[in-house]
Amino acid sequence: MYSTLNFSTFDDSNLSALTSVDPHRLQEQTHRSVKISIIIVLGVMITLGNIAVLLVISSSVAGWSKNSRYFLLSLTAADSAFGLLVMPLNLWVSLLKDYTEGPDALCHVVAFCNATVYSTCMYTLATISLERYIAVFYPLQYSSLMTRKRTLLLIAFAWCFPPFLLLPISFPVGIIEVHFSTASLVCNPSYSTNVGYTLSLTCLIFFPCSIIMTHANLRVWCAAKRQRLKLRKYNCARRSRHNVASRVLVPVMAAYYACWTPCMAAMIYNAVSGSSVPEWLEFVVVWLPTSNGFLNCIFYFWINRSFRRKFHLVLQRLLLTLCPKLADTLGCCNPSKTDFVSGITDNNNSVHERSSSVSSTCTLLSLA
């Protein structure tokens, strides 16, 4: 009446196949989820930080010349590209691309965008250091050396030269091979098969920018230190005041080398030895330069007192415009007082805005 079940068809091998889970594949999925989470969190931090910076420096800031604002706007745009372009593109490829496939046109385009944004950020940091060097050591000639036209040309060079230099990466069929790395979740050129091109990129991008930044910031730091000692000698400086030169220049250079040197070293090691670094080490060194886009917000902007005051003023205006009831509840904004202070600040910046030469001289003295 009842049909008998034939358990003989389920042997031990079939049972183990149904119940077992590949631990290696499970570990890969876990690592991939953790990596994607880290990338998303880092991208959100970079984007929010640079949006706040953009809201402030899009208007005038006390003590900042127009040329300085142009360079800092360029840096903000380059840093924002990490969170708005590089991270979404690579996450999109990591979610959609079949890892068994070879290089394709999409990976070439993403690798080209990655290398362009990274290079533009380094060139922008170098131009900022060069502009500050000229402002501090040649204050009287600053207006003639750093005209608006030359400032825009330097910014255009920082944005246009990297795409021209890295154009071969974008060709699907060319001299540069591109692959998607499951370790770092990034489309990267195959540095081991293009040793000469890899070394030429580092010699044309990383090393020149590093030399310019190191020389300029070191000279400014030494000048500020000598000025501080002179003022102390003649009892013109308060001993309790912090050394702003060490508080700003040293972290800027330390963050730059800490974020970019491991990535460049891994590229050179991969090109010369032909072997890749361990999985998590590759992930860290590849994505570490993007964190420089968030650290720049801190070292270049949030340490500056004028920037913080302007940010508080902008935040008050946004609260009064978007949420007036919330602003009244918090009691942090008085409309009449805010309008009065903003009017004084804007008029002071528009009428009494410092020229670049005077501002640079005062900056050198204030570094003490």
Short mmCIF file of C-alpha atoms in Angstrom, two decimals:
data_model
loop_
_atom_site.label_atom_id
_atom_site.label_comp_id
_atom_site.label_asym_id
_atom_site.label_seq_id
_atom_site.Cartn_x
_atom_site.Cartn_y
_atom_site.Cartn_z
CA MET A 1 0.00 0.00 0.00
CA TYR A 2 2.76 2.42 0.91
CA SER A 3 5.72 2.75 -1.39
CA THR A 4 8.99 2.04 0.28
CA LEU A 5 11.67 4.71 0.35
CA ASN A 6 14.91 3.76 -1.27
CA PHE A 7 17.58 5.24 1.01
CA SER A 8 20.29 3.47 -0.89
CA THR A 9 20.35 6.23 -3.51
CA PHE A 10 21.70 8.69 -0.93
CA ASP A 11 25.21 7.57 -0.36
CA ASP A 12 27.74 9.24 1.90
CA SER A 13 29.25 11.38 -0.85
CA ASN A 14 25.89 12.92 -1.83
CA LEU A 15 24.98 13.58 1.78
CA SER A 16 28.26 15.34 2.48
CA ALA A 17 27.88 17.41 -0.67
CA LEU A 18 24.47 18.64 0.46
CA THR A 19 25.41 19.45 4.02
CA SER A 20 28.94 20.79 3.65
CA VAL A 21 29.83 24.40 2.85
CA ASP A 22 33.07 25.45 1.21
CA PRO A 23 34.91 27.29 4.02
CA HIS A 24 37.26 29.01 1.59
CA ARG A 25 34.41 30.50 -0.40
CA LEU A 26 32.61 31.52 2.77
CA GLN A 27 35.75 33.27 4.00
CA GLU A 28 36.11 35.10 0.69
CA GLN A 29 32.54 36.35 0.89
CA THR A 30 33.05 37.53 4.47
CA HIS A 31 36.25 39.39 3.56
CA ARG A 32 34.54 40.94 0.56
CA SER A 33 31.62 42.19 2.69
CA VAL A 34 34.02 43.71 5.22
CA LYS A 35 36.01 45.42 2.46
CA ILE A 36 32.91 46.87 0.83
CA SER A 37 31.73 48.19 4.21
CA ILE A 38 35.10 49.88 4.82
CA ILE A 39 35.04 51.47 1.37
CA ILE A 40 31.49 52.78 1.84
CA VAL A 41 32.23 54.28 5.27
CA LEU A 42 35.41 55.92 3.97
CA GLY A 43 33.58 57.28 0.95
CA VAL A 44 30.83 58.82 3.09
CA MET A 45 33.39 60.47 5.39
CA ILE A 46 35.33 61.93 2.46
CA THR A 47 32.19 63.20 0.72
CA LEU A 48 30.65 64.83 3.80
CA GLY A 49 33.95 66.40 4.85
CA ASN A 50 34.58 67.95 1.45
CA ILE A 51 30.98 69.16 1.11
CA ALA A 52 31.43 71.08 4.36
CA VAL A 53 34.69 72.51 3.05
CA LEU A 54 33.08 73.47 -0.26
CA LEU A 55 30.27 75.33 1.52
CA VAL A 56 32.82 77.48 3.33
CA ILE A 57 35.48 78.26 0.73
CA SER A 58 32.92 78.94 -2.01
CA SER A 59 32.54 82.29 -0.24
CA SER A 60 35.27 84.58 1.06
CA VAL A 61 37.18 83.62 4.20
CA ALA A 62 39.03 86.18 6.29
CA GLY A 63 42.77 86.17 5.58
CA TRP A 64 42.54 83.93 2.50
CA SER A 65 43.45 85.43 -0.85
CA LYS A 66 41.58 84.58 -4.03
CA ASN A 67 44.51 82.53 -5.36
CA SER A 68 44.59 80.44 -2.19
CA ARG A 69 40.86 79.81 -2.49
CA TYR A 70 41.28 78.69 -6.12
CA PHE A 71 43.94 76.15 -5.14
CA LEU A 72 41.95 74.91 -2.17
CA LEU A 73 38.83 74.58 -4.31
CA SER A 74 40.87 72.48 -6.72
CA LEU A 75 42.06 70.29 -3.84
CA THR A 76 38.51 69.90 -2.55
CA ALA A 77 37.31 68.84 -5.99
CA ALA A 78 40.13 66.30 -6.32
CA ASP A 79 39.45 64.88 -2.87
CA SER A 80 35.71 64.76 -3.53
CA ALA A 81 36.37 62.68 -6.65
CA PHE A 82 37.56 59.87 -4.36
CA GLY A 83 34.14 59.55 -2.77
CA LEU A 84 32.00 60.52 -5.78
CA LEU A 85 33.83 58.80 -8.63
CA VAL A 86 36.57 56.33 -7.64
CA MET A 87 34.71 54.42 -4.94
CA PRO A 88 31.31 54.09 -6.72
CA LEU A 89 32.96 52.95 -9.97
CA ASN A 90 35.07 50.26 -8.31
CA LEU A 91 32.19 49.07 -6.12
CA TRP A 92 30.00 48.86 -9.19
CA VAL A 93 32.58 46.76 -11.00
CA SER A 94 33.09 44.53 -7.96
CA LEU A 95 29.35 43.84 -7.74
CA LEU A 96 28.65 43.32 -11.44
CA LYS A 97 31.82 41.94 -12.95
CA ASP A 98 32.27 38.21 -13.40
CA TYR A 99 35.63 37.44 -11.81
CA THR A 100 36.26 34.63 -14.26
CA GLU A 101 36.30 37.03 -17.16
CA GLY A 102 39.49 38.62 -18.40
CA PRO A 103 40.21 42.33 -18.87
CA ASP A 104 37.46 44.31 -20.57
CA ALA A 105 36.74 47.86 -21.69
CA LEU A 106 34.94 48.72 -18.44
CA CYS A 107 37.96 47.83 -16.33
CA HIS A 108 40.21 49.96 -18.54
CA VAL A 109 37.95 52.99 -18.11
CA VAL A 110 37.71 52.52 -14.34
CA ALA A 111 41.48 52.05 -14.01
CA PHE A 112 42.03 55.22 -16.05
CA CYS A 113 39.68 57.19 -13.75
CA ASN A 114 41.41 55.80 -10.66
CA ALA A 115 44.91 56.72 -11.82
CA THR A 116 43.78 60.15 -13.03
CA VAL A 117 42.15 61.12 -9.73
CA TYR A 118 45.10 59.85 -7.70
CA SER A 119 47.59 61.76 -9.87
CA THR A 120 45.50 64.95 -9.90
CA CYS A 121 45.36 64.93 -6.11
CA MET A 122 49.15 64.68 -5.86
CA TYR A 123 49.72 67.44 -8.41
CA THR A 124 47.20 69.68 -6.61
CA LEU A 125 48.98 69.19 -3.28
CA ALA A 126 52.26 70.09 -4.99
CA THR A 127 50.81 73.29 -6.51
CA ILE A 128 49.44 74.37 -3.11
CA SER A 129 52.87 73.89 -1.52
CA LEU A 130 54.49 75.83 -4.37
CA GLU A 131 52.01 78.71 -4.02
CA ARG A 132 52.59 78.94 -0.26
CA TYR A 133 56.35 78.85 -0.77
CA ILE A 134 56.20 81.80 -3.17
CA ALA A 135 53.81 83.69 -0.89
CA VAL A 136 56.07 83.31 2.15
CA PHE A 137 59.51 83.87 0.62
CA TYR A 138 58.58 86.34 -2.13
CA PRO A 139 55.74 88.39 -0.64
CA LEU A 140 56.55 91.58 -2.54
CA GLN A 141 56.76 89.77 -5.88
CA TYR A 142 53.77 87.54 -5.22
CA SER A 143 51.29 89.68 -7.14
CA SER A 144 53.47 89.62 -10.24
CA LEU A 145 54.52 85.96 -9.94
CA MET A 146 51.15 84.44 -9.00
CA THR A 147 48.70 86.27 -11.21
CA ARG A 148 45.18 85.00 -11.68
CA LYS A 149 46.10 83.65 -15.12
CA ARG A 150 49.12 81.72 -13.83
CA THR A 151 47.09 80.38 -10.93
CA LEU A 152 44.44 79.01 -13.29
CA LEU A 153 47.16 77.61 -15.57
CA LEU A 154 48.71 75.70 -12.67
CA ILE A 155 45.31 74.32 -11.70
CA ALA A 156 44.60 73.38 -15.32
CA PHE A 157 47.96 71.62 -15.52
CA ALA A 158 47.19 69.61 -12.37
CA TRP A 159 43.90 68.45 -13.91
CA CYS A 160 44.85 68.06 -17.60
CA PHE A 161 48.36 66.61 -17.53
CA PRO A 162 47.47 63.35 -15.65
CA PRO A 163 44.76 62.29 -18.18
CA PHE A 164 47.19 62.97 -21.02
CA LEU A 165 49.94 60.98 -19.31
CA LEU A 166 47.66 58.10 -18.34
CA LEU A 167 45.72 57.90 -21.60
CA PRO A 168 47.23 54.52 -22.67
CA ILE A 169 45.48 52.86 -19.71
CA SER A 170 42.06 53.64 -21.19
CA PHE A 171 42.65 51.69 -24.42
CA PRO A 172 41.06 48.20 -24.20
CA VAL A 173 43.61 46.83 -26.67
CA GLY A 174 46.96 48.44 -26.02
CA ILE A 175 50.30 48.20 -24.32
CA ILE A 176 48.85 48.38 -20.78
CA GLU A 177 47.08 45.32 -19.41
CA VAL A 178 44.35 45.93 -16.85
CA HIS A 179 42.74 43.42 -14.49
CA PHE A 180 40.25 43.49 -11.63
CA SER A 181 41.86 42.63 -8.30
CA THR A 182 39.65 40.60 -5.98
CA ALA A 183 42.03 41.44 -3.12
CA SER A 184 41.64 45.23 -3.31
CA LEU A 185 38.35 45.40 -5.30
CA VAL A 186 39.98 47.81 -7.74
CA CYS A 187 40.67 47.78 -11.47
CA ASN A 188 44.45 48.10 -11.68
CA PRO A 189 47.01 48.03 -14.48
CA SER A 190 49.20 44.95 -14.50
CA TYR A 191 52.38 46.55 -13.21
CA SER A 192 54.39 43.32 -13.44
CA THR A 193 53.94 43.17 -17.22
CA ASN A 194 54.59 46.91 -17.71
CA VAL A 195 57.67 47.57 -15.60
CA GLY A 196 58.97 50.47 -17.67
CA TYR A 197 55.62 52.25 -17.72
CA THR A 198 55.16 51.78 -13.98
CA LEU A 199 58.57 53.22 -13.16
CA SER A 200 58.03 56.12 -15.53
CA LEU A 201 54.72 56.95 -13.85
CA THR A 202 56.29 57.04 -10.41
CA CYS A 203 59.16 59.18 -11.72
CA LEU A 204 56.79 61.64 -13.42
CA ILE A 205 54.09 61.83 -10.73
CA PHE A 206 54.97 60.68 -7.23
CA PHE A 207 58.62 61.66 -6.93
CA PRO A 208 58.36 65.19 -8.46
CA CYS A 209 55.30 66.02 -6.34
CA SER A 210 56.97 64.64 -3.21
CA ILE A 211 60.14 66.64 -3.83
CA ILE A 212 58.21 69.89 -4.38
CA MET A 213 56.06 69.38 -1.28
CA THR A 214 58.97 68.36 0.94
CA HIS A 215 61.24 71.21 -0.15
CA ALA A 216 58.54 73.90 0.04
CA ASN A 217 57.06 72.86 3.38
CA LEU A 218 60.46 72.23 4.95
CA ARG A 219 61.68 75.69 3.94
CA VAL A 220 58.52 77.32 5.31
CA TRP A 221 58.81 75.35 8.56
CA CYS A 222 62.48 76.33 9.00
CA ALA A 223 61.67 79.99 8.29
CA ALA A 224 58.85 79.93 10.82
CA LYS A 225 61.12 78.32 13.39
CA ARG A 226 63.80 80.99 12.90
CA GLN A 227 61.19 83.71 13.19
CA ARG A 228 59.86 82.16 16.38
CA LEU A 229 63.34 82.07 17.92
CA LYS A 230 63.93 85.72 17.03
CA LEU A 231 60.66 86.81 18.58
CA ARG A 232 61.44 84.81 21.71
CA LYS A 233 64.87 86.40 21.90
CA TYR A 234 63.38 89.88 21.95
CA ASN A 235 60.46 88.82 24.18
CA CYS A 236 57.93 89.52 21.42
CA ALA A 237 56.27 86.11 21.42
CA ARG A 238 54.24 84.43 24.09
CA ARG A 239 55.83 81.17 25.19
CA SER A 240 52.48 79.65 25.91
CA ARG A 241 51.32 79.92 22.29
CA HIS A 242 51.35 76.72 20.28
CA ASN A 243 53.76 76.29 17.41
CA VAL A 244 51.31 76.44 14.51
CA ALA A 245 54.01 75.55 11.99
CA SER A 246 54.61 72.19 13.64
CA ARG A 247 50.90 71.69 14.21
CA VAL A 248 50.03 72.17 10.51
CA LEU A 249 53.03 71.52 8.26
CA VAL A 250 54.32 68.42 10.05
CA PRO A 251 50.93 66.61 10.05
CA VAL A 252 50.36 67.55 6.40
CA MET A 253 53.63 65.98 5.27
CA ALA A 254 53.31 63.02 7.65
CA ALA A 255 49.81 62.24 6.35
CA TYR A 256 50.94 62.59 2.74
CA TYR A 257 53.84 60.16 3.05
CA ALA A 258 51.89 57.76 5.29
CA CYS A 259 49.04 57.54 2.74
CA TRP A 260 50.92 57.55 -0.55
CA THR A 261 54.31 55.88 0.09
CA PRO A 262 52.95 52.35 0.82
CA CYS A 263 50.90 52.41 -2.38
CA MET A 264 53.85 53.53 -4.51
CA ALA A 265 56.14 50.99 -2.81
CA ALA A 266 53.66 48.17 -3.53
CA MET A 267 53.45 49.24 -7.18
CA ILE A 268 57.23 49.22 -7.58
CA TYR A 269 57.56 45.89 -5.72
CA ASN A 270 54.89 44.33 -7.93
CA ALA A 271 56.56 45.66 -11.08
CA VAL A 272 60.09 44.59 -10.16
CA SER A 273 59.44 41.23 -8.46
CA GLY A 274 56.44 40.15 -10.52
CA SER A 275 54.61 38.94 -7.40
CA SER A 276 51.80 40.64 -5.50
CA VAL A 277 51.67 41.49 -1.81
CA PRO A 278 49.28 39.63 0.58
CA GLU A 279 45.55 40.17 0.17
CA TRP A 280 44.77 42.50 3.07
CA LEU A 281 48.03 44.37 2.68
CA GLU A 282 47.14 45.06 -0.94
CA PHE A 283 43.68 46.28 0.08
CA VAL A 284 45.11 48.66 2.68
CA VAL A 285 47.86 50.15 0.52
CA VAL A 286 45.53 50.61 -2.48
CA TRP A 287 42.76 52.39 -0.55
CA LEU A 288 45.00 54.22 1.91
CA PRO A 289 45.60 57.21 -0.44
CA THR A 290 41.87 57.90 -0.51
CA SER A 291 41.95 58.56 3.24
CA ASN A 292 44.25 61.49 2.48
CA GLY A 293 41.18 63.13 0.96
CA PHE A 294 39.58 63.18 4.42
CA LEU A 295 42.75 64.12 6.31
CA ASN A 296 43.24 67.13 4.02
CA CYS A 297 39.93 68.48 5.32
CA ILE A 298 41.36 68.42 8.83
CA PHE A 299 44.88 69.71 8.25
CA TYR A 300 44.16 72.33 5.59
CA PHE A 301 40.83 73.63 6.89
CA TRP A 302 39.59 72.62 10.34
CA ILE A 303 42.78 73.69 12.10
CA ASN A 304 42.34 77.20 10.65
CA ARG A 305 40.38 79.43 13.03
CA SER A 306 38.96 81.61 10.26
CA PHE A 307 37.61 78.53 8.52
CA ARG A 308 35.92 77.29 11.70
CA ARG A 309 34.28 80.67 12.30
CA LYS A 310 33.06 80.81 8.72
CA PHE A 311 31.72 77.25 8.99
CA HIS A 312 29.75 78.13 12.12
CA LEU A 313 28.31 81.13 10.30
CA VAL A 314 27.34 79.03 7.26
CA LEU A 315 25.80 76.39 9.54
CA GLN A 316 23.76 79.06 11.30
CA ARG A 317 22.49 80.36 7.97
CA LEU A 318 21.49 76.85 6.87
CA LEU A 319 19.65 76.23 10.14
CA LEU A 320 17.84 79.54 9.89
CA THR A 321 16.87 78.84 6.28
CA LEU A 322 15.94 75.16 6.48
CA CYS A 323 14.85 74.67 10.11
CA PRO A 324 14.08 78.00 11.82
CA LYS A 325 12.08 76.27 14.55
CA LEU A 326 14.97 73.93 15.31
CA ALA A 327 17.37 76.88 15.40
CA ASP A 328 15.14 78.68 17.89
CA THR A 329 14.83 75.52 19.98
CA LEU A 330 18.58 75.03 20.12
CA GLY A 331 19.07 78.71 20.93
CA CYS A 332 22.29 78.82 18.93
CA CYS A 333 21.19 81.38 16.37
CA ASN A 334 19.91 84.89 16.74
CA PRO A 335 18.71 86.15 13.36
CA SER A 336 19.52 89.77 13.96
CA LYS A 337 22.90 88.96 15.46
CA THR A 338 23.73 86.53 12.67
CA ASP A 339 22.84 89.02 9.97
CA PHE A 340 24.83 91.71 11.73
CA VAL A 341 27.93 89.51 12.11
CA SER A 342 27.68 88.19 8.58
CA GLY A 343 27.38 91.71 7.23
CA ILE A 344 30.51 92.79 9.08
CA THR A 345 32.40 89.67 7.96
CA ASP A 346 31.41 89.95 4.31
CA ASN A 347 32.11 93.67 4.18
CA ASN A 348 35.43 93.17 5.88
CA ASN A 349 36.40 90.48 3.40
CA SER A 350 35.26 92.43 0.35
CA VAL A 351 36.63 95.84 1.33
CA HIS A 352 39.59 95.01 3.52
CA GLU A 353 40.61 91.65 2.05
CA ARG A 354 44.34 91.20 2.45
CA SER A 355 46.51 91.18 -0.57
CA SER A 356 48.52 88.02 -1.13
CA SER A 357 51.86 89.60 -0.23
CA VAL A 358 50.68 91.11 3.06
CA SER A 359 48.74 87.97 3.94
CA SER A 360 51.77 85.77 3.35
CA THR A 361 53.99 87.93 5.52
CA CYS A 362 51.43 87.90 8.31
CA THR A 363 51.06 84.16 7.86
CA LEU A 364 54.77 83.64 8.33
CA LEU A 365 54.71 85.75 11.49
CA SER A 366 51.60 83.99 12.78
CA LEU A 367 53.28 80.62 12.30
CA ALA A 368 55.48 81.56 15.19
#
